Tab-separated table of C-alpha atoms and ligand atoms in Angstrom:
chain	number	residue	atom	x	y	z
M	197	MET	CA	158.332	185.014	166.780
M	198	GLU	CA	159.401	188.349	165.377
M	199	GLU	CA	156.703	190.542	163.864
M	200	LYS	CA	157.901	190.177	160.296
M	201	THR	CA	157.571	186.404	160.461
M	202	PHE	CA	153.756	186.633	160.649
M	203	ARG	CA	151.507	186.775	157.591
M	204	ASN	CA	154.233	185.734	155.198
M	205	TYR	CA	152.209	184.208	152.378
M	206	ASP	CA	155.262	183.525	150.248
M	207	ALA	CA	157.115	181.482	152.846
M	208	PRO	CA	158.023	178.040	151.484
M	209	ASP	CA	156.069	176.276	154.231
M	210	VAL	CA	152.777	178.112	153.621
M	211	SER	CA	150.467	175.311	152.687
M	212	VAL	CA	148.878	174.874	149.298
M	213	ALA	CA	145.572	175.028	151.181
M	214	VAL	CA	146.104	178.690	152.169
M	215	LYS	CA	146.691	179.718	148.558
M	216	GLU	CA	143.795	177.583	147.313
M	217	HIS	CA	141.598	179.208	149.940
M	218	TYR	CA	142.396	182.669	148.573
M	219	ARG	CA	141.893	181.600	144.980
M	220	LYS	CA	138.378	180.361	145.728
M	221	MET	CA	137.578	183.363	147.878
M	222	ARG	CA	138.530	185.807	145.119
M	223	GLN	CA	136.676	183.736	142.532
M	224	HIS	CA	133.375	183.313	144.394
M	225	GLN	CA	132.961	186.399	146.567
M	226	THR	CA	130.980	188.668	144.245
M	227	TYR	CA	128.507	191.413	145.077
M	228	ASP	CA	125.549	189.093	144.415
M	229	TYR	CA	127.054	186.308	146.507
M	230	VAL	CA	127.467	188.674	149.481
M	231	LYS	CA	123.863	189.853	149.218
M	232	ARG	CA	122.713	186.234	149.110
M	233	MET	CA	124.717	185.361	152.228
M	234	HIS	CA	123.249	188.321	154.141
M	235	LYS	CA	119.785	187.040	153.393
M	236	LYS	CA	120.667	183.474	154.247
M	237	TYR	CA	122.681	183.903	157.443
M	238	LEU	CA	121.414	187.115	159.058
M	239	THR	CA	118.271	185.535	160.434
M	240	TYR	CA	118.895	185.754	164.215
M	241	ASP	CA	116.753	182.716	164.923
M	242	LYS	CA	119.249	180.296	166.494
M	243	PRO	CA	119.696	180.890	170.240
M	244	MET	CA	123.055	179.832	171.639
M	245	ASP	CA	124.903	180.692	174.796
M	246	LEU	CA	128.281	182.434	174.436
M	247	TRP	CA	130.203	179.588	176.104
M	248	GLU	CA	128.579	176.949	174.000
M	249	ALA	CA	129.590	178.940	170.913
M	250	MET	CA	133.169	179.171	172.234
M	251	GLY	CA	133.167	175.389	172.669
M	252	HIS	CA	132.258	174.910	169.010
M	253	LEU	CA	135.388	176.801	167.988
M	254	ASN	CA	137.360	174.062	169.703
M	255	LYS	CA	136.595	171.979	166.627
M	256	LEU	CA	137.497	174.548	163.977
M	257	ILE	CA	140.944	175.254	162.554
M	258	ASP	CA	141.137	178.355	160.332
M	259	VAL	CA	142.588	177.205	156.984
M	260	SER	CA	143.449	180.749	155.884
M	261	ASP	CA	145.851	181.393	158.764
M	262	PRO	CA	149.472	180.690	157.854
M	263	ASP	CA	150.573	181.277	161.464
M	264	LEU	CA	148.448	178.980	163.561
M	265	ASP	CA	147.116	175.457	163.322
M	266	LEU	CA	145.424	175.213	166.724
M	267	PRO	CA	141.658	175.181	167.249
M	268	ASN	CA	140.307	178.706	166.926
M	269	VAL	CA	139.231	178.953	170.555
M	270	GLN	CA	142.930	178.883	171.529
M	271	HIS	CA	143.569	181.938	169.348
M	272	LEU	CA	140.651	183.720	171.038
M	273	ILE	CA	141.979	183.030	174.516
M	274	GLN	CA	145.553	183.953	173.518
M	275	SER	CA	144.326	187.307	172.161
M	276	ALA	CA	142.197	188.061	175.230
M	277	GLU	CA	144.944	187.124	177.673
M	278	ALA	CA	147.462	189.366	175.881
M	279	ILE	CA	145.030	192.302	175.963
M	280	ARG	CA	144.456	191.637	179.653
M	281	ALA	CA	148.203	191.394	180.373
M	282	ASP	CA	148.652	194.849	178.794
M	283	GLY	CA	146.132	196.323	181.245
M	284	LYS	CA	143.597	197.233	178.553
M	285	PRO	CA	139.934	197.804	179.565
M	286	ASP	CA	137.632	194.856	180.301
M	287	TRP	CA	135.479	195.436	177.190
M	288	MET	CA	138.564	195.108	174.973
M	289	GLN	CA	139.599	191.903	176.731
M	290	LEU	CA	136.134	190.520	176.021
M	291	THR	CA	136.394	191.697	172.420
M	292	GLY	CA	139.631	189.713	172.081
M	293	LEU	CA	137.869	186.669	173.472
M	294	ILE	CA	134.915	186.803	171.095
M	295	HIS	CA	136.178	188.560	167.948
M	296	ASP	CA	136.247	185.401	165.796
M	297	LEU	CA	133.077	183.802	167.161
M	298	GLY	CA	131.289	184.460	163.864
M	299	LYS	CA	133.118	181.386	162.583
M	300	ILE	CA	130.462	179.237	164.292
M	301	MET	CA	128.648	179.891	161.024
M	302	TYR	CA	130.168	176.559	159.995
M	303	LEU	CA	127.588	174.819	162.218
M	304	TRP	CA	124.855	175.744	159.750
M	305	GLY	CA	127.056	176.410	156.738
M	306	SER	CA	127.648	174.485	153.508
M	307	ASP	CA	130.471	173.610	151.127
M	308	ASP	CA	128.646	175.477	148.346
M	309	ASP	CA	128.605	178.718	150.338
M	310	GLY	CA	132.221	178.293	151.473
M	311	THR	CA	131.016	178.206	155.067
M	312	SER	CA	131.918	174.679	156.198
M	313	GLN	CA	134.869	172.927	157.855
M	314	ASP	CA	136.117	171.861	154.412
M	315	GLU	CA	135.335	175.023	152.424
M	316	GLN	CA	136.041	178.194	154.397
M	317	TRP	CA	136.297	180.841	151.636
M	318	GLY	CA	132.976	182.419	152.747
M	319	MET	CA	133.964	182.553	156.381
M	320	VAL	CA	137.631	183.380	156.994
M	321	GLY	CA	140.552	185.191	155.356
M	322	ASP	CA	141.304	188.844	154.570
M	323	VAL	CA	138.243	190.611	153.214
M	324	PHE	CA	137.879	193.212	150.464
M	325	VAL	CA	135.090	195.465	149.202
M	326	VAL	CA	132.614	193.900	146.777
M	327	GLY	CA	131.001	196.209	144.242
M	328	CYS	CA	134.187	198.029	143.227
M	329	GLN	CA	137.623	197.276	141.830
M	330	LEU	CA	139.814	194.820	143.728
M	331	PRO	CA	143.056	196.478	144.863
M	332	ALA	CA	146.519	195.110	144.086
M	333	SER	CA	147.170	195.082	147.834
M	334	CYS	CA	145.108	191.898	148.320
M	335	VAL	CA	147.140	188.814	149.205
M	336	TYR	CA	147.799	186.881	145.972
M	337	PRO	CA	146.658	189.801	143.757
M	338	GLU	CA	147.074	187.519	140.741
M	339	PHE	CA	143.711	186.010	141.719
M	340	ASN	CA	141.855	189.337	141.376
M	341	ALA	CA	141.222	188.718	137.689
M	342	LEU	CA	139.271	185.545	138.555
M	343	ASN	CA	136.474	187.578	140.156
M	344	PRO	CA	133.504	187.801	137.732
M	345	ASP	CA	132.612	191.309	138.996
M	346	MET	CA	135.850	192.588	137.506
M	347	GLU	CA	134.228	192.096	134.073
M	348	ASP	CA	131.149	194.070	135.142
M	349	GLU	CA	131.379	197.798	134.470
M	350	ARG	CA	129.081	198.618	137.412
M	351	TYR	CA	131.679	197.139	139.729
M	352	ASN	CA	135.119	197.328	138.179
M	353	THR	CA	136.067	200.955	138.835
M	354	PRO	CA	137.777	202.359	141.980
M	355	THR	CA	134.427	203.582	143.387
M	356	GLY	CA	132.158	201.069	141.630
M	357	ARG	CA	128.626	201.245	143.016
M	358	TYR	CA	129.589	203.567	145.883
M	359	GLU	CA	129.801	207.333	146.360
M	360	LYS	CA	133.233	208.855	146.627
M	361	GLY	CA	134.186	209.385	150.296
M	362	CYS	CA	131.104	207.561	151.613
M	363	GLY	CA	132.974	205.913	154.495
M	364	ILE	CA	133.577	202.237	155.167
M	365	ASP	CA	130.312	201.695	157.044
M	366	GLN	CA	128.564	202.144	153.683
M	367	LEU	CA	130.579	199.453	151.912
M	368	GLU	CA	129.692	195.807	151.427
M	369	LEU	CA	132.636	193.613	152.345
M	370	ALA	CA	133.330	190.037	151.352
M	371	TRP	CA	131.137	187.784	153.507
M	372	GLY	CA	132.797	186.277	156.544
M	373	HIS	CA	132.965	185.884	160.312
M	374	ASP	CA	133.566	189.603	161.027
M	375	GLU	CA	130.320	190.868	159.509
M	376	TYR	CA	128.364	187.904	160.836
M	377	LEU	CA	129.314	188.476	164.487
M	378	TYR	CA	128.945	192.249	164.110
M	379	GLN	CA	125.376	191.941	162.826
M	380	VAL	CA	124.464	189.292	165.406
M	381	LEU	CA	125.662	191.567	168.218
M	382	GLU	CA	123.998	194.632	166.692
M	383	ASN	CA	120.776	192.666	166.854
M	384	HIS	CA	121.437	191.397	170.415
M	385	LYS	CA	119.311	193.539	172.762
M	386	GLU	CA	121.540	193.024	175.800
M	387	ASN	CA	124.695	194.161	173.975
M	388	SER	CA	126.290	197.228	175.581
M	389	LEU	CA	129.808	196.874	174.129
M	390	PRO	CA	131.269	200.282	173.231
M	391	LYS	CA	131.392	201.404	169.614
M	392	ALA	CA	135.162	200.779	169.477
M	393	ALA	CA	134.579	197.087	170.251
M	394	MET	CA	132.056	196.846	167.435
M	395	VAL	CA	134.547	198.439	165.021
M	396	MET	CA	137.223	195.923	166.061
M	397	ILE	CA	134.806	193.057	165.484
M	398	ARG	CA	133.521	194.283	162.129
M	399	TYR	CA	136.749	195.309	160.414
M	400	HIS	CA	139.603	193.253	161.842
M	401	SER	CA	139.947	191.152	158.652
M	402	PHE	CA	139.847	194.179	156.329
M	403	TYR	CA	143.611	194.123	155.709
M	404	PRO	CA	143.670	195.910	152.322
M	405	TRP	CA	142.212	198.916	154.145
M	406	HIS	CA	143.701	198.828	157.666
M	407	SER	CA	147.174	197.589	156.774
M	408	GLU	CA	147.657	198.482	153.111
M	409	GLY	CA	145.945	201.876	152.843
M	410	SER	CA	143.746	200.907	149.890
M	411	TYR	CA	140.265	202.321	149.119
M	412	GLU	CA	141.279	205.959	149.595
M	413	GLU	CA	138.485	207.045	147.216
M	414	LEU	CA	135.857	205.520	149.476
M	415	THR	CA	136.969	206.317	153.012
M	416	SER	CA	135.795	209.302	155.056
M	417	THR	CA	137.449	211.336	157.815
M	418	GLN	CA	135.616	209.274	160.433
M	419	ASP	CA	137.396	206.182	159.170
M	420	GLN	CA	140.648	207.685	160.423
M	421	GLU	CA	139.325	207.142	163.950
M	422	TYR	CA	138.347	203.583	163.081
M	423	LEU	CA	141.850	202.987	161.782
M	424	GLU	CA	143.410	203.826	165.141
M	425	ILE	CA	140.957	201.529	166.928
M	426	ILE	CA	141.676	198.649	164.541
M	427	ARG	CA	145.433	199.055	164.671
M	428	ASP	CA	145.369	198.954	168.454
M	429	PHE	CA	143.418	195.702	168.309
M	430	ASN	CA	145.237	194.129	165.381
M	431	LYS	CA	148.517	193.569	167.207
M	432	TYR	CA	146.726	191.255	169.637
M	433	ASP	CA	144.952	189.416	166.833
M	434	LEU	CA	148.229	188.842	165.042
M	435	TYR	CA	151.264	188.783	167.264
M	436	THR	CA	149.902	186.696	170.121
M	437	LYS	CA	149.737	183.484	168.109
M	438	SER	CA	151.724	180.744	169.785
M	439	GLN	CA	151.567	177.073	170.650
M	440	LYS	CA	150.532	177.841	174.225
M	441	ILE	CA	147.360	175.892	175.101
M	442	TYR	CA	144.708	177.198	177.503
M	443	ASP	CA	141.754	175.472	179.116
M	444	LEU	CA	138.505	177.296	178.308
M	445	GLU	CA	136.946	176.223	181.622
M	446	GLU	CA	139.839	177.792	183.542
M	447	VAL	CA	139.694	181.210	181.884
M	448	LYS	CA	135.887	181.235	182.026
M	449	ASP	CA	135.893	182.197	185.730
M	450	TYR	CA	137.638	185.450	184.865
M	451	TYR	CA	135.763	186.342	181.666
M	452	GLU	CA	132.234	185.289	182.541
M	453	PRO	CA	131.411	188.352	184.698
M	454	ILE	CA	132.787	190.647	181.975
M	455	ALA	CA	130.687	188.868	179.354
M	456	GLU	CA	127.591	189.261	181.532
M	457	LYS	CA	128.353	192.931	182.040
M	458	TYR	CA	128.419	193.695	178.292
M	459	LEU	CA	126.306	190.945	176.736
M	460	GLY	CA	123.834	190.034	179.472
M	461	THR	CA	122.966	186.558	180.660
M	462	GLY	CA	120.521	185.384	178.001
M	463	PRO	CA	121.407	183.480	174.835
M	464	ILE	CA	122.663	185.227	171.709
M	465	TYR	CA	120.500	184.760	168.593
M	466	TRP	CA	122.683	183.667	165.658
D	509	FE	FE1	139.166	187.028	162.628
D	510	FE	FE1	141.419	186.548	165.086
């Protein structure tokens, strides 16, 4: 597929489910909701091996993705294999392989939180900043007005509850798989992935910032560096989607030593 054919949310064949997903996400992802999810999900008390977690993504199809209807583990392998084919470093290949693993949240999620197979608005999709004004660059910007925080004067200005130029690490983003995996790995003692990998994991769904240039009031000069890291990664997250099917067991032989090098051999606490 050509690049412009990806992420076309107005294409006639984009399912009603994708649009519905974004409506609910915009409606429910408020500052208070995000704080509640942090408390609920960032507990690090559920040990699970990396490969077992990968296996669970064999049962999950991302409803927000207009470009792919394969189980998510296929997208992870496709991304990793493309990064590998381009001769990128081993840590980036591993990052491609695991970047969406936070979606295993659905195993202990709920419809009410938007973190289940059926309701994914608290788990997947482009994220935005909570606690300040929603930008017009969001997909389906017509749904911005549905967000209750946009009626709240603490939150409905361009900087909202944040300091001007504070940098994106200071912002609270809509809750989802990026932040979940980032925090889980931050808490994982054996993690030695480089900072760039952690940036790729944490911000890859932050499209209004990395692809639309929104939130200028809030970003810092350091974020410019982050932007280059994310853009390098993003092409593999986006343009490698295809119907090609891999066998997880087959690619495991290659990736397992890399995973052990950067994440150790013990379980990860989710
Ligand atoms: Fe993702
Ligand atoms: Fe992805």
